């Protein structure tokens, strides 16, 4: 369904990290622009996100050691920083996904109970 | 949580080395923006529109960078760093303010830091020579003092024999150990200037009680005491100075001369060396020996008591138990009153009041300095009001601006702290140098500062000084910071209201500044009054009539090896030395005596009595005996009040005569003429006739009442008691300088005996100066503080009034245009200034009245509430303050009304 500005959802900080990790896992090494474009594609306009907020997330993930940035050349010959998942990052992704599923499952159950 | 820790470290790294990360971010975002721009261009936008869209998509380039920065480092620290960098720039631009503020605060910080360091080292730091030093106590007897000032009783240490100590120790449960310590002096022959070395004789139990480990060898043990072996434990300084720190010293024998009592040269076995911190019982003591074993028939060794409280026992409880034990032990003295004091307090008793007074003065100085800096910062903040308002209007929050001001104040504090620390290091070194030059252990009440060698500027002091400076500076700047970043102030300027002097906020600032000036004036007056009192004390001390002439008198002592010079031969040497010195051109009179003025020995020679009695003992407050050579009175030009002095005819076979001093005449012969009366000395049954009365000499200190003394010519003195227990003191009346004299004296002494060593040489003026070294120190320090305080207050007054004049230039111009004369303007501004000064003086007088009573024990010849001192100090401050007020007032009076109104 097409999203309008009013229906866009804002992301919480922790979930952006999760999404970035997942995107890197499924797509392989990406640079910031590619990552932002990918997220736009997948969310199909439903995500309220300015591309700049990727940068804090990337630096956070890099500092935790879950992703690693490396300078490389794009297909157009430009220098860009490519981020890839580390082994620790893969493990962390698994843990975060697990936690997310548990959280959403719990919220769903609670909401179901209340309705 | 490892990833969390890793993140922390990475953030720290990014904070400390941001350049690399910053450059990478720049490159990364450049590429990102480029790709976005190309995409939008492909979608059909122009370059400019594409760029705008790209920025929008990112959510702003600078904002994104900022967010990344905050995430990769510590935002708070980054802000702090930025604030610091900004503060450094602004302070460097406002050099006048920075220099003034830092210097002012540095002086206050330096003074406070110095005094607190010295006070801590002397008063609070635990004694270094024992485990649990706070439990060491002394016992004193308290008896009325006929010669002292009213209300101050005489206190003497309780003295016991070894047997009594053991007895008491067994009975008194509340003391875990009892020791006996007695100072002693030994001669150390064979070195130049060696002469006498002070040490201590102590019971073996004392070392056990102290519990300190030796550096080499062992301490005195109980078997040393029982076998009576001649052993010695050396102090570290002695070991270094005379034995070159020889590590094999333990087990070797060292020759000491006993000089108290029978002069004998003896070999002592060195059994140990103590570490440098073991300055027991004071820092002059250089060696320790077990008690001497008395020869048959002689009285047993006795020494003052030093005890250790048992755990969790109060001094009062121990005192009660001890009193009971002593009364059982000595029933004939059961009416004596006792007192128990901690050793730590006793050691520093003489300097504690002064240290506290000087610390309070230093603190007052700091307060004045802080008030000055506060005023400076307030003025500066008000001047930057516009700048702050502009920054507020482009988005800086109040908190941010406040933080900026605080950072700047803290930076000023840091600089002031470092400068103040340098000042403190210098001052502490000066204190220690002072103490080093002013200590001679044979002189009573010398300028010595006990425990001064334990004072050091160490890490706690450094950190405390800097932290204190930062806090004071921040506090001083807070008023200005709060005022300037207040909502009202920021909005008032934004609304374009003209001039800060008309807004309500600024009048509050004005009131604050005036209050600060009043406080400064009050503080500096208090300092000035205190300094004046101490200075007058010193002046009084230097102008007491000493009873003799100090100028052109040179004194010294000679150390002779005991092996060649038993007691009997001492006089022979002295006679030949003085005879030869008398013949030297430039020396008018040469004489010798058993003591000099200011030497702290008591020698009653059995006391002076009106009637003979072969069994009595001298009471502690009996008159002092002065054994002098014939020319002694002449050498120091002792003032004769009645009768005559010693003449050639008072030889050994002639009728025995003696001279008494005024105090003794008053005490024993009140209402009668002492001249011609017969008296008896000690247990001797043959009489002496009083032939003259001399002026009083203040023997134990210029600030103490003179004690009764009598003088006997040595030619007529013949008992077997040891002469010169501290060595003979030679007195020369000569105008020649000591530098020329000393080598000549040494040569002559060595001609008589090659092993003679001259020591303790000083002019009488120097010795007198030593005696009042402490009051001089106090007067100098207090006056220094007062001078700086008054200067700061004057600068403060000047600054505030100059600011006032500048701010109200327009108003003054209007007044003049409306007919006010120069005199009117002058009166207006002066009136403002002098009101503050008057209020400050009033407050200062009240403060001084409350505080000077604590100086009582330091004063001599002047009372704490001396009206003349108060009036003169106030007048001086008023004069200085008036000068500070007149300068801006005169400038105000010269304001050109047209120019003033025009520049509005």
PDB file of C-alpha atoms in Angstrom, chain B residues 181-314:
ATOM      1  CA  UNK B 181      63.272  10.076  77.730  1.00  0.00           C
ATOM      2  CA  UNK B 182      65.817  12.642  78.750  1.00  0.00           C
ATOM      3  CA  UNK B 183      67.743  14.950  76.453  1.00  0.00           C
ATOM      4  CA  UNK B 184      71.488  14.777  76.670  1.00  0.00           C
ATOM      5  CA  UNK B 185      74.455  16.379  75.031  1.00  0.00           C
ATOM      6  CA  UNK B 186      77.637  14.645  74.035  1.00  0.00           C
ATOM      7  CA  UNK B 187      80.806  15.992  72.578  1.00  0.00           C
ATOM      8  CA  UNK B 188      81.922  14.571  69.293  1.00  0.00           C
ATOM      9  CA  UNK B 189      85.579  15.301  69.034  1.00  0.00           C
ATOM     10  CA  UNK B 190      87.838  15.414  66.063  1.00  0.00           C
ATOM     11  CA  UNK B 191      85.749  17.422  63.613  1.00  0.00           C
ATOM     12  CA  UNK B 192      85.767  21.114  62.971  1.00  0.00           C
ATOM     13  CA  UNK B 193      82.649  22.855  64.241  1.00  0.00           C
ATOM     14  CA  UNK B 194      81.518  19.550  65.675  1.00  0.00           C
ATOM     15  CA  UNK B 195      81.389  20.538  69.250  1.00  0.00           C
ATOM     16  CA  UNK B 196      78.292  19.278  70.900  1.00  0.00           C
ATOM     17  CA  UNK B 197      75.664  16.994  69.517  1.00  0.00           C
ATOM     18  CA  UNK B 198      72.256  16.729  71.173  1.00  0.00           C
ATOM     19  CA  UNK B 199      70.825  13.309  71.716  1.00  0.00           C
ATOM     20  CA  UNK B 200      68.601  11.438  74.126  1.00  0.00           C
ATOM     21  CA  UNK B 201      68.922   8.862  76.836  1.00  0.00           C
ATOM     22  CA  UNK B 202      65.909   6.631  76.954  1.00  0.00           C
ATOM     23  CA  UNK B 203      64.711   3.473  78.601  1.00  0.00           C
ATOM     24  CA  UNK B 204      64.527   0.374  76.422  1.00  0.00           C
ATOM     25  CA  UNK B 205      60.784   0.277  76.963  1.00  0.00           C
ATOM     26  CA  UNK B 206      60.551   3.558  75.063  1.00  0.00           C
ATOM     27  CA  UNK B 207      61.816   2.090  71.815  1.00  0.00           C
ATOM     28  CA  UNK B 208      59.437  -0.824  72.210  1.00  0.00           C
ATOM     29  CA  UNK B 209      56.632   1.635  72.827  1.00  0.00           C
ATOM     30  CA  UNK B 210      57.403   3.593  69.673  1.00  0.00           C
ATOM     31  CA  UNK B 211      57.615   0.463  67.588  1.00  0.00           C
ATOM     32  CA  UNK B 212      59.754   1.860  64.791  1.00  0.00           C
ATOM     33  CA  UNK B 213      62.146  -0.322  62.842  1.00  0.00           C
ATOM     34  CA  UNK B 214      65.758   0.719  62.474  1.00  0.00           C
ATOM     35  CA  UNK B 215      67.387   1.262  59.116  1.00  0.00           C
ATOM     36  CA  UNK B 216      70.434  -0.752  60.094  1.00  0.00           C
ATOM     37  CA  UNK B 217      71.112  -2.977  63.041  1.00  0.00           C
ATOM     38  CA  UNK B 218      68.800  -2.853  66.035  1.00  0.00           C
ATOM     39  CA  UNK B 219      67.299  -0.497  68.599  1.00  0.00           C
ATOM     40  CA  UNK B 220      68.072  -0.257  72.318  1.00  0.00           C
ATOM     41  CA  UNK B 221      67.023  -3.480  74.012  1.00  0.00           C
ATOM     42  CA  UNK B 222      66.284  -4.256  77.683  1.00  0.00           C
ATOM     43  CA  UNK B 223      69.589  -6.063  78.112  1.00  0.00           C
ATOM     44  CA  UNK B 224      71.443  -2.867  77.185  1.00  0.00           C
ATOM     45  CA  UNK B 225      69.676  -1.238  80.077  1.00  0.00           C
ATOM     46  CA  UNK B 226      70.448  -3.943  82.597  1.00  0.00           C
ATOM     47  CA  UNK B 227      74.033  -4.605  81.630  1.00  0.00           C
ATOM     48  CA  UNK B 228      74.814  -0.910  81.397  1.00  0.00           C
ATOM     49  CA  UNK B 229      76.848  -1.386  78.234  1.00  0.00           C
ATOM     50  CA  UNK B 230      77.793   1.729  76.373  1.00  0.00           C
ATOM     51  CA  UNK B 231      75.796   1.395  73.193  1.00  0.00           C
ATOM     52  CA  UNK B 232      74.384   4.016  70.876  1.00  0.00           C
ATOM     53  CA  UNK B 233      71.855   4.124  68.079  1.00  0.00           C
ATOM     54  CA  UNK B 234      72.718   6.797  65.524  1.00  0.00           C
ATOM     55  CA  UNK B 235      70.341   9.130  63.802  1.00  0.00           C
ATOM     56  CA  UNK B 236      70.326   9.218  60.037  1.00  0.00           C
ATOM     57  CA  UNK B 237      71.653  12.765  59.711  1.00  0.00           C
ATOM     58  CA  UNK B 238      74.489  12.123  62.152  1.00  0.00           C
ATOM     59  CA  UNK B 239      75.375   8.916  60.355  1.00  0.00           C
ATOM     60  CA  UNK B 240      75.551  10.738  57.032  1.00  0.00           C
ATOM     61  CA  UNK B 241      77.377  13.802  58.261  1.00  0.00           C
ATOM     62  CA  UNK B 242      80.037  12.332  60.546  1.00  0.00           C
ATOM     63  CA  UNK B 243      80.362   8.764  59.390  1.00  0.00           C
ATOM     64  CA  UNK B 244      79.805   9.309  55.676  1.00  0.00           C
ATOM     65  CA  UNK B 245      76.874   6.929  55.654  1.00  0.00           C
ATOM     66  CA  UNK B 246      79.212   4.031  56.210  1.00  0.00           C
ATOM     67  CA  UNK B 247      77.091   0.872  55.860  1.00  0.00           C
ATOM     68  CA  UNK B 248      79.440  -1.099  58.095  1.00  0.00           C
ATOM     69  CA  UNK B 249      79.046   1.275  61.020  1.00  0.00           C
ATOM     70  CA  UNK B 250      77.010  -1.206  63.034  1.00  0.00           C
ATOM     71  CA  UNK B 251      79.334  -3.068  65.335  1.00  0.00           C
ATOM     72  CA  UNK B 252      82.015  -0.392  65.345  1.00  0.00           C
ATOM     73  CA  UNK B 253      82.854   1.787  68.331  1.00  0.00           C
ATOM     74  CA  UNK B 254      82.540   5.547  68.315  1.00  0.00           C
ATOM     75  CA  UNK B 255      84.091   7.944  70.820  1.00  0.00           C
ATOM     76  CA  UNK B 256      81.792  10.414  72.528  1.00  0.00           C
ATOM     77  CA  UNK B 257      82.714  12.803  75.294  1.00  0.00           C
ATOM     78  CA  UNK B 258      80.228  13.017  78.097  1.00  0.00           C
ATOM     79  CA  UNK B 259      79.976  16.692  78.909  1.00  0.00           C
ATOM     80  CA  UNK B 260      77.097  16.781  81.352  1.00  0.00           C
ATOM     81  CA  UNK B 261      78.467  15.597  84.661  1.00  0.00           C
ATOM     82  CA  UNK B 262      81.942  14.188  84.760  1.00  0.00           C
ATOM     83  CA  UNK B 263      83.812  14.822  81.545  1.00  0.00           C
ATOM     84  CA  UNK B 264      85.015  11.522  80.236  1.00  0.00           C
ATOM     85  CA  UNK B 265      85.858  10.236  76.818  1.00  0.00           C
ATOM     86  CA  UNK B 266      84.122   6.948  76.231  1.00  0.00           C
ATOM     87  CA  UNK B 267      83.742   4.448  73.438  1.00  0.00           C
ATOM     88  CA  UNK B 268      80.200   3.580  72.490  1.00  0.00           C
ATOM     89  CA  UNK B 269      79.284   0.584  70.399  1.00  0.00           C
ATOM     90  CA  UNK B 270      77.044   1.476  67.466  1.00  0.00           C
ATOM     91  CA  UNK B 271      74.219  -1.038  67.415  1.00  0.00           C
ATOM     92  CA  UNK B 272      71.898   0.565  64.914  1.00  0.00           C
ATOM     93  CA  UNK B 273      70.977   3.454  62.671  1.00  0.00           C
ATOM     94  CA  UNK B 274      67.449   4.887  62.493  1.00  0.00           C
ATOM     95  CA  UNK B 275      65.685   6.034  59.323  1.00  0.00           C
ATOM     96  CA  UNK B 276      65.568   9.754  58.491  1.00  0.00           C
ATOM     97  CA  UNK B 277      61.979  10.205  59.604  1.00  0.00           C
ATOM     98  CA  UNK B 278      62.720   9.108  63.160  1.00  0.00           C
ATOM     99  CA  UNK B 279      63.080  12.568  64.680  1.00  0.00           C
ATOM    100  CA  UNK B 280      62.338  11.541  68.240  1.00  0.00           C
ATOM    101  CA  UNK B 281      61.561  13.379  70.461  1.00  0.00           C
ATOM    102  CA  UNK B 282      62.365  16.376  68.250  1.00  0.00           C
ATOM    103  CA  UNK B 283      64.344  16.989  65.115  1.00  0.00           C
ATOM    104  CA  UNK B 284      67.503  18.099  66.895  1.00  0.00           C
ATOM    105  CA  UNK B 285      68.038  14.717  68.545  1.00  0.00           C
ATOM    106  CA  UNK B 286      70.826  12.924  66.722  1.00  0.00           C
ATOM    107  CA  UNK B 287      71.470   9.761  68.716  1.00  0.00           C
ATOM    108  CA  UNK B 288      69.914   7.536  71.370  1.00  0.00           C
ATOM    109  CA  UNK B 289      71.530   5.756  74.285  1.00  0.00           C
ATOM    110  CA  UNK B 290      70.304   3.623  77.168  1.00  0.00           C
ATOM    111  CA  UNK B 291      70.206   5.221  80.617  1.00  0.00           C
ATOM    112  CA  UNK B 292      73.573   5.549  82.308  1.00  0.00           C
ATOM    113  CA  UNK B 293      74.218   3.149  85.142  1.00  0.00           C
ATOM    114  CA  UNK B 294      74.853   5.305  88.204  1.00  0.00           C
ATOM    115  CA  UNK B 295      78.015   4.747  90.202  1.00  0.00           C
ATOM    116  CA  UNK B 296      77.622   3.418  93.686  1.00  0.00           C
ATOM    117  CA  UNK B 297      76.047   5.897  96.072  1.00  0.00           C
ATOM    118  CA  UNK B 298      74.956   8.234  93.325  1.00  0.00           C
ATOM    119  CA  UNK B 299      71.253   8.932  92.802  1.00  0.00           C
ATOM    120  CA  UNK B 300      69.505   6.808  90.136  1.00  0.00           C
ATOM    121  CA  UNK B 301      68.851   8.163  86.662  1.00  0.00           C
ATOM    122  CA  UNK B 302      65.597  10.022  86.298  1.00  0.00           C
ATOM    123  CA  UNK B 303      63.856  11.289  83.211  1.00  0.00           C
ATOM    124  CA  UNK B 304      60.553  12.746  82.047  1.00  0.00           C
ATOM    125  CA  UNK B 305      57.731  10.345  81.445  1.00  0.00           C
ATOM    126  CA  UNK B 306      56.338   9.501  78.011  1.00  0.00           C
ATOM    127  CA  UNK B 307      53.528   6.982  77.996  1.00  0.00           C
ATOM    128  CA  UNK B 308      51.230   5.272  75.543  1.00  0.00           C
ATOM    129  CA  UNK B 309      47.523   5.014  76.152  1.00  0.00           C
ATOM    130  CA  UNK B 310      46.015   1.556  76.043  1.00  0.00           C
ATOM    131  CA  UNK B 311      43.490   1.037  73.241  1.00  0.00           C
ATOM    132  CA  UNK B 312      40.190   2.869  73.653  1.00  0.00           C
ATOM    133  CA  UNK B 313      41.332   4.625  76.813  1.00  0.00           C
ATOM    134  CA  UNK B 314      40.830   8.358  77.185  1.00  0.00           C
TER     135      UNK B 314
END
